[in-house]
PDB file of C-alpha atoms and ligand atoms in Angstrom:
ATOM      1  CA  MET K1118       6.054   7.150 -16.419  1.00  0.00           C
ATOM      2  CA  ILE K1119       4.703   3.696 -17.768  1.00  0.00           C
ATOM      3  CA  ASP K1120       1.118   2.742 -18.725  1.00  0.00           C
ATOM      4  CA  ILE K1121       0.341   0.567 -15.804  1.00  0.00           C
ATOM      5  CA  LEU K1122      -3.197  -0.417 -17.049  1.00  0.00           C
ATOM      6  CA  SER K1123      -1.687  -1.792 -20.300  1.00  0.00           C
ATOM      7  CA  ILE K1124       0.543  -4.070 -18.060  1.00  0.00           C
ATOM      8  CA  VAL K1125      -2.351  -5.443 -16.049  1.00  0.00           C
ATOM      9  CA  GLN K1126      -4.899  -5.876 -18.748  1.00  0.00           C
ATOM     10  CA  ASP K1127      -5.473  -9.569 -19.569  1.00  0.00           C
ATOM     11  CA  ASN K1128      -2.465 -10.506 -17.547  1.00  0.00           C
ATOM     12  CA  ASP K1129      -2.289 -12.154 -14.116  1.00  0.00           C
ATOM     13  CA  ARG K1130       1.484 -12.564 -14.031  1.00  0.00           C
ATOM     14  CA  TYR K1131       2.709  -9.312 -12.410  1.00  0.00           C
ATOM     15  CA  ASN K1132       3.161  -7.726  -8.910  1.00  0.00           C
ATOM     16  CA  LEU K1133       3.785  -4.010  -8.627  1.00  0.00           C
ATOM     17  CA  HIS K1134       3.950  -3.703  -4.838  1.00  0.00           C
ATOM     18  CA  GLY K1135       6.943  -5.351  -3.210  1.00  0.00           C
ATOM     19  CA  HIS K1136       9.469  -4.582  -0.328  1.00  0.00           C
ATOM     20  CA  THR K1137      13.112  -5.665  -0.084  1.00  0.00           C
ATOM     21  CA  GLN K1138      16.344  -5.049   1.709  1.00  0.00           C
ATOM     22  CA  PHE K1139      15.885  -1.268   1.060  1.00  0.00           C
ATOM     23  CA  CYS K1140      13.048  -1.188   3.609  1.00  0.00           C
ATOM     24  CA  ASP K1141      11.356  -3.861   5.630  1.00  0.00           C
ATOM     25  CA  GLY K1142      11.425  -6.737   3.087  1.00  0.00           C
ATOM     26  CA  HIS K1143      13.103 -10.027   4.122  1.00  0.00           C
ATOM     27  CA  ALA K1144      15.122 -10.651   1.010  1.00  0.00           C
ATOM     28  CA  ASN K1145      17.228  -8.890  -1.609  1.00  0.00           C
ATOM     29  CA  MET K1146      15.783  -7.431  -4.772  1.00  0.00           C
ATOM     30  CA  GLU K1147      17.529 -10.051  -6.766  1.00  0.00           C
ATOM     31  CA  ASP K1148      15.780 -12.884  -4.784  1.00  0.00           C
ATOM     32  CA  PHE K1149      12.458 -11.390  -5.650  1.00  0.00           C
ATOM     33  CA  VAL K1150      13.414 -11.097  -9.352  1.00  0.00           C
ATOM     34  CA  ARG K1151      14.573 -14.707  -9.496  1.00  0.00           C
ATOM     35  CA  GLU K1152      11.324 -15.893  -7.879  1.00  0.00           C
ATOM     36  CA  ALA K1153       9.262 -13.735 -10.299  1.00  0.00           C
ATOM     37  CA  VAL K1154      11.151 -15.235 -13.299  1.00  0.00           C
ATOM     38  CA  ALA K1155      10.572 -18.651 -11.922  1.00  0.00           C
ATOM     39  CA  GLN K1156       6.937 -17.977 -11.649  1.00  0.00           C
ATOM     40  CA  GLN K1157       6.910 -16.591 -15.184  1.00  0.00           C
ATOM     41  CA  PHE K1158       5.820 -13.105 -14.226  1.00  0.00           C
ATOM     42  CA  SER K1159       5.882 -10.550 -17.026  1.00  0.00           C
ATOM     43  CA  HIS K1160       6.515  -7.528 -14.720  1.00  0.00           C
ATOM     44  CA  TYR K1161       7.784  -7.057 -11.167  1.00  0.00           C
ATOM     45  CA  GLY K1162       7.714  -3.582  -9.498  1.00  0.00           C
ATOM     46  CA  PHE K1163       9.665  -2.532  -6.471  1.00  0.00           C
ATOM     47  CA  THR K1164       8.079  -0.136  -4.015  1.00  0.00           C
ATOM     48  CA  PRO K1165      10.261   0.378  -1.008  1.00  0.00           C
ATOM     49  CA  HIS K1166       8.776   2.558   1.722  1.00  0.00           C
ATOM     50  CA  ALA K1167       9.839   5.986   0.588  1.00  0.00           C
ATOM     51  CA  PRO K1168      11.715   8.564   2.733  1.00  0.00           C
ATOM     52  CA  THR K1169       9.284  10.354   5.115  1.00  0.00           C
ATOM     53  CA  THR K1170       9.333  12.936   7.764  1.00  0.00           C
ATOM     54  CA  ALA K1171       7.806  10.639  10.348  1.00  0.00           C
ATOM     55  CA  GLU K1172      10.196   8.843  12.698  1.00  0.00           C
ATOM     56  CA  SER K1173      10.254   5.332  11.189  1.00  0.00           C
ATOM     57  CA  PRO K1174      12.599   2.431  11.162  1.00  0.00           C
ATOM     58  CA  VAL K1175      10.853   1.063   8.073  1.00  0.00           C
ATOM     59  CA  ASN K1176      11.171   3.873   5.517  1.00  0.00           C
ATOM     60  CA  MET K1177      14.309   4.128   3.410  1.00  0.00           C
ATOM     61  CA  SER K1178      16.610   7.179   3.827  1.00  0.00           C
ATOM     62  CA  ARG K1179      17.234   9.629   0.918  1.00  0.00           C
ATOM     63  CA  GLU K1180      20.818   8.430   0.794  1.00  0.00           C
ATOM     64  CA  ALA K1181      19.539   4.935  -0.152  1.00  0.00           C
ATOM     65  CA  MET K1182      17.685   6.263  -3.220  1.00  0.00           C
ATOM     66  CA  LYS K1183      20.593   6.196  -5.630  1.00  0.00           C
ATOM     67  CA  PRO K1184      21.703   2.723  -4.668  1.00  0.00           C
ATOM     68  CA  TYR K1185      18.101   1.527  -4.937  1.00  0.00           C
ATOM     69  CA  LEU K1186      17.713   2.863  -8.459  1.00  0.00           C
ATOM     70  CA  ASP K1187      21.150   1.674  -9.426  1.00  0.00           C
ATOM     71  CA  GLU K1188      20.208  -1.823  -8.393  1.00  0.00           C
ATOM     72  CA  VAL K1189      17.073  -1.738 -10.443  1.00  0.00           C
ATOM     73  CA  GLN K1190      19.209  -0.802 -13.333  1.00  0.00           C
ATOM     74  CA  ARG K1191      21.750  -3.575 -12.678  1.00  0.00           C
ATOM     75  CA  LEU K1192      18.973  -6.191 -12.416  1.00  0.00           C
ATOM     76  CA  ARG K1193      17.379  -4.958 -15.662  1.00  0.00           C
ATOM     77  CA  GLU K1194      20.774  -5.612 -17.375  1.00  0.00           C
ATOM     78  CA  VAL K1195      21.017  -9.077 -15.909  1.00  0.00           C
ATOM     79  CA  TYR K1196      17.278 -10.254 -16.165  1.00  0.00           C
ATOM     80  CA  GLY K1197      15.756  -7.843 -18.772  1.00  0.00           C
ATOM     81  CA  THR K1198      15.336 -10.448 -21.381  1.00  0.00           C
ATOM     82  CA  GLN K1199      13.236 -12.572 -18.991  1.00  0.00           C
ATOM     83  CA  ILE K1200      11.048 -10.088 -17.107  1.00  0.00           C
ATOM     84  CA  ASN K1201      10.291  -6.318 -17.012  1.00  0.00           C
ATOM     85  CA  ILE K1202      11.551  -4.796 -13.772  1.00  0.00           C
ATOM     86  CA  LEU K1203      10.060  -1.577 -12.775  1.00  0.00           C
ATOM     87  CA  ALA K1204      11.226   1.124 -10.212  1.00  0.00           C
ATOM     88  CA  GLY K1205       8.495   2.395  -7.941  1.00  0.00           C
ATOM     89  CA  LEU K1206       8.031   3.716  -4.414  1.00  0.00           C
ATOM     90  CA  GLU K1207       5.350   3.380  -1.816  1.00  0.00           C
ATOM     91  CA  ILE K1208       5.076   6.878  -0.635  1.00  0.00           C
ATOM     92  CA  ASP K1209       3.535   7.868   2.764  1.00  0.00           C
ATOM     93  CA  TYR K1210       1.124  10.652   2.995  1.00  0.00           C
ATOM     94  CA  ILE K1211       2.042  12.894   5.949  1.00  0.00           C
ATOM     95  CA  ASP K1212       0.659  16.337   6.317  1.00  0.00           C
ATOM     96  CA  GLY K1213       3.182  18.641   4.647  1.00  0.00           C
ATOM     97  CA  PHE K1214       5.232  15.889   2.901  1.00  0.00           C
ATOM     98  CA  GLY K1215       3.585  13.375   0.675  1.00  0.00           C
ATOM     99  CA  PRO K1216       3.620  11.983  -2.838  1.00  0.00           C
ATOM    100  CA  ASN K1217       3.174  15.372  -4.473  1.00  0.00           C
ATOM    101  CA  ASP K1218       6.392  16.699  -2.913  1.00  0.00           C
ATOM    102  CA  PRO K1219       8.866  18.049  -5.572  1.00  0.00           C
ATOM    103  CA  TYR K1220      11.406  15.574  -4.237  1.00  0.00           C
ATOM    104  CA  PHE K1221       9.481  12.591  -5.407  1.00  0.00           C
ATOM    105  CA  MET K1222       8.515  14.315  -8.704  1.00  0.00           C
ATOM    106  CA  SER K1223      12.235  14.750  -9.463  1.00  0.00           C
ATOM    107  CA  LEU K1224      12.914  11.018  -9.232  1.00  0.00           C
ATOM    108  CA  PRO K1225      13.201   8.801 -12.362  1.00  0.00           C
ATOM    109  CA  LEU K1226      10.410   6.395 -11.266  1.00  0.00           C
ATOM    110  CA  ASP K1227       8.140   4.273 -13.446  1.00  0.00           C
ATOM    111  CA  TYR K1228       5.255   4.820 -11.053  1.00  0.00           C
ATOM    112  CA  SER K1229       4.321   5.291  -7.349  1.00  0.00           C
ATOM    113  CA  ILE K1230       1.792   4.014  -4.768  1.00  0.00           C
ATOM    114  CA  GLY K1231       0.361   6.518  -2.314  1.00  0.00           C
ATOM    115  CA  SER K1232      -0.442   4.997   1.131  1.00  0.00           C
ATOM    116  CA  VAL K1233      -1.278   5.995   4.558  1.00  0.00           C
ATOM    117  CA  HIS K1234       0.662   4.184   7.365  1.00  0.00           C
ATOM    118  CA  PHE K1235       0.890   7.001   9.900  1.00  0.00           C
ATOM    119  CA  ILE K1236      -1.719   9.312  11.507  1.00  0.00           C
ATOM    120  CA  PRO K1237      -1.194  12.083  14.071  1.00  0.00           C
ATOM    121  CA  SER K1238      -1.337  11.508  17.738  1.00  0.00           C
ATOM    122  CA  ILE K1239      -4.615  12.788  19.294  1.00  0.00           C
ATOM    123  CA  HIS K1240      -2.489  14.939  21.672  1.00  0.00           C
ATOM    124  CA  ASP K1241       0.075  16.328  19.296  1.00  0.00           C
ATOM    125  CA  GLU K1242      -0.544  16.851  15.565  1.00  0.00           C
ATOM    126  CA  ASN K1243       3.155  16.809  14.848  1.00  0.00           C
ATOM    127  CA  GLU K1244       3.622  13.276  16.344  1.00  0.00           C
ATOM    128  CA  TRP K1245       3.024  10.668  13.627  1.00  0.00           C
ATOM    129  CA  VAL K1246       2.068   7.249  14.784  1.00  0.00           C
ATOM    130  CA  ASP K1247       2.473   4.082  12.680  1.00  0.00           C
ATOM    131  CA  ILE K1248      -0.906   2.366  12.778  1.00  0.00           C
ATOM    132  CA  ASP K1249      -0.169  -0.169  10.081  1.00  0.00           C
ATOM    133  CA  GLY K1250       1.942  -2.645  11.987  1.00  0.00           C
ATOM    134  CA  ARG K1251       0.955  -5.783  13.696  1.00  0.00           C
ATOM    135  CA  PHE K1252      -2.049  -5.747  16.129  1.00  0.00           C
ATOM    136  CA  GLU K1253       0.070  -6.617  19.155  1.00  0.00           C
ATOM    137  CA  ARG K1254       1.604  -3.070  18.842  1.00  0.00           C
ATOM    138  CA  PHE K1255      -1.616  -1.386  17.574  1.00  0.00           C
ATOM    139  CA  LYS K1256      -3.677  -2.343  20.573  1.00  0.00           C
ATOM    140  CA  GLU K1257      -0.963  -0.746  22.809  1.00  0.00           C
ATOM    141  CA  LYS K1258      -0.922   2.494  20.823  1.00  0.00           C
ATOM    142  CA  VAL K1259      -4.622   3.204  20.807  1.00  0.00           C
ATOM    143  CA  PRO K1260      -4.712   4.017  24.545  1.00  0.00           C
ATOM    144  CA  GLN K1261      -1.246   5.562  24.393  1.00  0.00           C
ATOM    145  CA  TYR K1262      -1.633   7.962  21.512  1.00  0.00           C
ATOM    146  CA  PHE K1263      -5.350   8.169  20.757  1.00  0.00           C
ATOM    147  CA  ASP K1264      -7.047   7.971  24.285  1.00  0.00           C
ATOM    148  CA  GLY K1265      -8.563   4.637  23.370  1.00  0.00           C
ATOM    149  CA  ASP K1266     -10.789   6.344  20.771  1.00  0.00           C
ATOM    150  CA  ILE K1267     -10.808   3.798  17.968  1.00  0.00           C
ATOM    151  CA  GLU K1268     -13.444   5.631  15.986  1.00  0.00           C
ATOM    152  CA  TRP K1269     -11.150   8.793  16.037  1.00  0.00           C
ATOM    153  CA  VAL K1270      -8.262   6.507  14.700  1.00  0.00           C
ATOM    154  CA  VAL K1271     -10.537   5.214  11.825  1.00  0.00           C
ATOM    155  CA  ARG K1272     -11.943   8.644  10.952  1.00  0.00           C
ATOM    156  CA  THR K1273      -8.419  10.192  10.907  1.00  0.00           C
ATOM    157  CA  PHE K1274      -7.007   7.396   8.757  1.00  0.00           C
ATOM    158  CA  PHE K1275      -9.728   8.013   6.131  1.00  0.00           C
ATOM    159  CA  ARG K1276      -9.245  11.842   6.394  1.00  0.00           C
ATOM    160  CA  GLN K1277      -5.513  11.368   5.590  1.00  0.00           C
ATOM    161  CA  MET K1278      -6.329   9.109   2.755  1.00  0.00           C
ATOM    162  CA  THR K1279      -8.684  11.661   1.372  1.00  0.00           C
ATOM    163  CA  ARG K1280      -6.174  14.396   1.640  1.00  0.00           C
ATOM    164  CA  MET K1281      -3.599  12.314  -0.096  1.00  0.00           C
ATOM    165  CA  VAL K1282      -5.999  11.587  -2.921  1.00  0.00           C
ATOM    166  CA  GLU K1283      -6.877  15.234  -3.355  1.00  0.00           C
ATOM    167  CA  LEU K1284      -3.234  16.280  -3.414  1.00  0.00           C
ATOM    168  CA  GLY K1285      -2.145  13.652  -5.872  1.00  0.00           C
ATOM    169  CA  GLY K1286       1.347  13.004  -7.133  1.00  0.00           C
ATOM    170  CA  PHE K1287       1.098   9.159  -7.410  1.00  0.00           C
ATOM    171  CA  ASP K1288      -0.493   6.596  -9.607  1.00  0.00           C
ATOM    172  CA  ILE K1289      -1.921   3.780  -7.498  1.00  0.00           C
ATOM    173  CA  VAL K1290      -3.944   4.129  -4.258  1.00  0.00           C
ATOM    174  CA  GLY K1291      -2.411   1.656  -1.853  1.00  0.00           C
ATOM    175  CA  HIS K1292      -4.516  -0.595   0.439  1.00  0.00           C
ATOM    176  CA  LEU K1293      -7.276   1.960   0.760  1.00  0.00           C
ATOM    177  CA  ASP K1294      -9.014   0.553   3.933  1.00  0.00           C
ATOM    178  CA  LYS K1295      -6.164  -1.004   5.680  1.00  0.00           C
ATOM    179  CA  ILE K1296      -6.991   0.365   9.065  1.00  0.00           C
ATOM    180  CA  GLY K1297     -10.094  -1.874   8.959  1.00  0.00           C
ATOM    181  CA  HIS K1298      -7.827  -4.756   9.745  1.00  0.00           C
ATOM    182  CA  ASN K1299      -6.333  -3.510  13.075  1.00  0.00           C
ATOM    183  CA  ALA K1300      -9.574  -1.642  13.948  1.00  0.00           C
ATOM    184  CA  SER K1301     -11.836  -4.684  13.626  1.00  0.00           C
ATOM    185  CA  MET K1302      -9.405  -6.715  15.712  1.00  0.00           C
ATOM    186  CA  TYR K1303      -9.596  -3.938  18.287  1.00  0.00           C
ATOM    187  CA  ARG K1304     -13.471  -3.658  18.059  1.00  0.00           C
ATOM    188  CA  PRO K1305     -14.878  -6.671  16.202  1.00  0.00           C
ATOM    189  CA  GLY K1306     -17.498  -5.589  13.641  1.00  0.00           C
ATOM    190  CA  ILE K1307     -16.357  -1.970  13.475  1.00  0.00           C
ATOM    191  CA  ASP K1308     -15.875  -2.173   9.803  1.00  0.00           C
ATOM    192  CA  THR K1309     -19.433  -3.222   9.063  1.00  0.00           C
ATOM    193  CA  GLU K1310     -20.988  -0.262  10.931  1.00  0.00           C
ATOM    194  CA  PRO K1311     -22.782   2.212   8.730  1.00  0.00           C
ATOM    195  CA  TRP K1312     -20.500   5.192   9.504  1.00  0.00           C
ATOM    196  CA  TYR K1313     -17.403   3.170   8.718  1.00  0.00           C
ATOM    197  CA  ASP K1314     -18.990   1.885   5.532  1.00  0.00           C
ATOM    198  CA  ALA K1315     -19.794   5.517   4.538  1.00  0.00           C
ATOM    199  CA  LEU K1316     -16.170   6.488   5.034  1.00  0.00           C
ATOM    200  CA  VAL K1317     -15.007   3.753   2.625  1.00  0.00           C
ATOM    201  CA  ARG K1318     -17.554   4.646  -0.048  1.00  0.00           C
ATOM    202  CA  ASP K1319     -16.792   8.420   0.140  1.00  0.00           C
ATOM    203  CA  LEU K1320     -13.156   7.575  -0.272  1.00  0.00           C
ATOM    204  CA  ILE K1321     -13.830   5.314  -3.315  1.00  0.00           C
ATOM    205  CA  ASP K1322     -15.826   8.215  -4.771  1.00  0.00           C
ATOM    206  CA  ALA K1323     -12.998  10.577  -4.248  1.00  0.00           C
ATOM    207  CA  ILE K1324     -10.598   8.297  -5.845  1.00  0.00           C
ATOM    208  CA  MET K1325     -12.790   7.745  -8.837  1.00  0.00           C
ATOM    209  CA  ASP K1326     -13.152  11.505  -9.182  1.00  0.00           C
ATOM    210  CA  HIS K1327      -9.364  11.839  -9.385  1.00  0.00           C
ATOM    211  CA  HIS K1328      -8.813   8.989 -11.708  1.00  0.00           C
ATOM    212  CA  TYR K1329      -6.254   6.823  -9.870  1.00  0.00           C
ATOM    213  CA  ILE K1330      -5.683   3.089 -10.157  1.00  0.00           C
ATOM    214  CA  ILE K1331      -7.068   1.174  -7.212  1.00  0.00           C
ATOM    215  CA  GLU K1332      -4.965  -1.429  -5.680  1.00  0.00           C
ATOM    216  CA  ILE K1333      -6.597  -4.709  -4.553  1.00  0.00           C
ATOM    217  CA  ASN K1334      -3.857  -5.539  -1.880  1.00  0.00           C
ATOM    218  CA  THR K1335      -3.564  -9.291  -1.090  1.00  0.00           C
ATOM    219  CA  LYS K1336      -0.834  -9.277   1.490  1.00  0.00           C
ATOM    220  CA  ALA K1337      -3.151 -10.250   4.506  1.00  0.00           C
ATOM    221  CA  TRP K1338      -4.894 -13.019   2.622  1.00  0.00           C
ATOM    222  CA  PRO K1339      -2.576 -15.940   3.617  1.00  0.00           C
ATOM    223  CA  GLU K1340      -2.657 -15.096   7.306  1.00  0.00           C
ATOM    224  CA  HIS K1341      -6.061 -13.275   7.862  1.00  0.00           C
ATOM    225  CA  HIS K1342      -8.114 -14.009   4.717  1.00  0.00           C
ATOM    226  CA  ARG K1343      -8.657 -10.310   4.175  1.00  0.00           C
ATOM    227  CA  PHE K1344      -8.154  -8.072   1.041  1.00  0.00           C
ATOM    228  CA  PHE K1345      -7.734  -4.307   1.034  1.00  0.00           C
ATOM    229  CA  PRO K1346     -10.160  -3.020   0.019  1.00  0.00           C
ATOM    230  CA  ASN K1347     -12.411  -5.609   1.614  1.00  0.00           C
ATOM    231  CA  GLU K1348     -14.130  -7.898  -0.934  1.00  0.00           C
ATOM    232  CA  ARG K1349     -17.492  -6.448  -0.003  1.00  0.00           C
ATOM    233  CA  TYR K1350     -16.579  -3.382  -2.074  1.00  0.00           C
ATOM    234  CA  PHE K1351     -15.456  -5.466  -5.120  1.00  0.00           C
ATOM    235  CA  GLY K1352     -19.138  -5.150  -6.488  1.00  0.00           C
ATOM    236  CA  LEU K1353     -19.062  -1.392  -6.137  1.00  0.00           C
ATOM    237  CA  LEU K1354     -15.747  -1.051  -7.900  1.00  0.00           C
ATOM    238  CA  ARG K1355     -16.906  -3.266 -10.779  1.00  0.00           C
ATOM    239  CA  ARG K1356     -20.063  -1.085 -11.162  1.00  0.00           C
ATOM    240  CA  TYR K1357     -17.771   1.994 -11.283  1.00  0.00           C
ATOM    241  CA  GLN K1358     -15.609   0.085 -13.756  1.00  0.00           C
ATOM    242  CA  ALA K1359     -12.684   1.274 -11.576  1.00  0.00           C
ATOM    243  CA  PRO K1360      -9.165   0.601 -12.937  1.00  0.00           C
ATOM    244  CA  VAL K1361      -7.804  -2.036 -10.435  1.00  0.00           C
ATOM    245  CA  ILE K1362      -4.370  -3.759  -9.898  1.00  0.00           C
ATOM    246  CA  PHE K1363      -3.885  -6.899  -7.921  1.00  0.00           C
ATOM    247  CA  ASN K1364      -0.771  -6.668  -5.726  1.00  0.00           C
ATOM    248  CA  SER K1365       0.680  -8.904  -3.164  1.00  0.00           C
ATOM    249  CA  ASP K1366       2.705  -6.324  -1.241  1.00  0.00           C
ATOM    250  CA  ALA K1367       5.260  -9.065  -0.878  1.00  0.00           C
ATOM    251  CA  HIS K1368       7.962  -8.908   1.870  1.00  0.00           C
ATOM    252  CA  TYR K1369       9.153 -12.535   1.215  1.00  0.00           C
ATOM    253  CA  PRO K1370       9.945 -14.019  -2.272  1.00  0.00           C
ATOM    254  CA  HIS K1371       7.600 -17.001  -1.809  1.00  0.00           C
ATOM    255  CA  LEU K1372       4.692 -14.691  -1.275  1.00  0.00           C
ATOM    256  CA  ILE K1373       4.872 -12.733  -4.512  1.00  0.00           C
ATOM    257  CA  ASN K1374       1.815 -14.274  -5.848  1.00  0.00           C
ATOM    258  CA  ALA K1375      -0.003 -14.875  -2.552  1.00  0.00           C
ATOM    259  CA  GLY K1376      -3.670 -14.165  -2.581  1.00  0.00           C
ATOM    260  CA  ARG K1377      -3.683 -12.611  -6.053  1.00  0.00           C
ATOM    261  CA  CYS K1378      -5.437 -15.423  -7.930  1.00  0.00           C
ATOM    262  CA  GLU K1379      -8.069 -15.733  -5.064  1.00  0.00           C
ATOM    263  CA  ALA K1380      -8.774 -12.039  -5.244  1.00  0.00           C
ATOM    264  CA  MET K1381      -9.023 -12.100  -9.068  1.00  0.00           C
ATOM    265  CA  VAL K1382     -11.581 -14.969  -8.867  1.00  0.00           C
ATOM    266  CA  LEU K1383     -13.643 -13.049  -6.260  1.00  0.00           C
ATOM    267  CA  TYR K1384     -13.504  -9.836  -8.275  1.00  0.00           C
TER     268      TYR K1384
HETATM  269 ZN1   ZN T1310       1.606  -0.202   2.763  1.00  0.00          ZN
HETATM  270 ZN1   ZN T1311       3.776  -2.127   1.074  1.00  0.00          ZN
END
């Protein structure tokens, strides 16, 4: 395990949340490393979507774990004098299988991100539905899996996040209010309603109690001008003196720094 906070302190040239050919990224790991070297990054961390028990075309298989870790090692040998390359995972929290599972604990990782991309269907608690993808799909799933109850979707997302935070087994909390993006496209303004705001604040309190690093995720900035958590919580995080990290969640090499400087300026 590495000391993440020492990497991000007084340093804006890093990204510790990125996807590649091992999940839904659109380029090979080496392409990302080359771009990070070109942009004079000091650190680049890979976080493929980890194996999960939910049905998912996005998450890597367990069989891919060794090739992934081998590729990190190979890239370190080639580029190690120019950049520090870190082996991470973005691990889904699903009831019964999450970041605290012994499988993940046994892996030689530098760090991991805990994220929620799936919540159970309102009809069947064993059917896990991806609520993280593009809005075009999300708006079809709300009636199909959640009886059109967008508030239930939001509350369930934050309940899953809170459980994940309580159970632990990871270092960084990924995009802690990501549901706000799709939910507010489904029902504009939902993420400014008092009950929603209370859910975010309660989650941030739980995260602070458990001493995680909080990710400011900038992936949606280029297209939607939105950060996760929403910038309206930056003041609260600053008051709490929360340990934060600015990650681009890049799926394309040209986006490894997208939104990061804008978020740092606002923070
Ligand atoms: Zn994610
Ligand atoms: Zn991600």
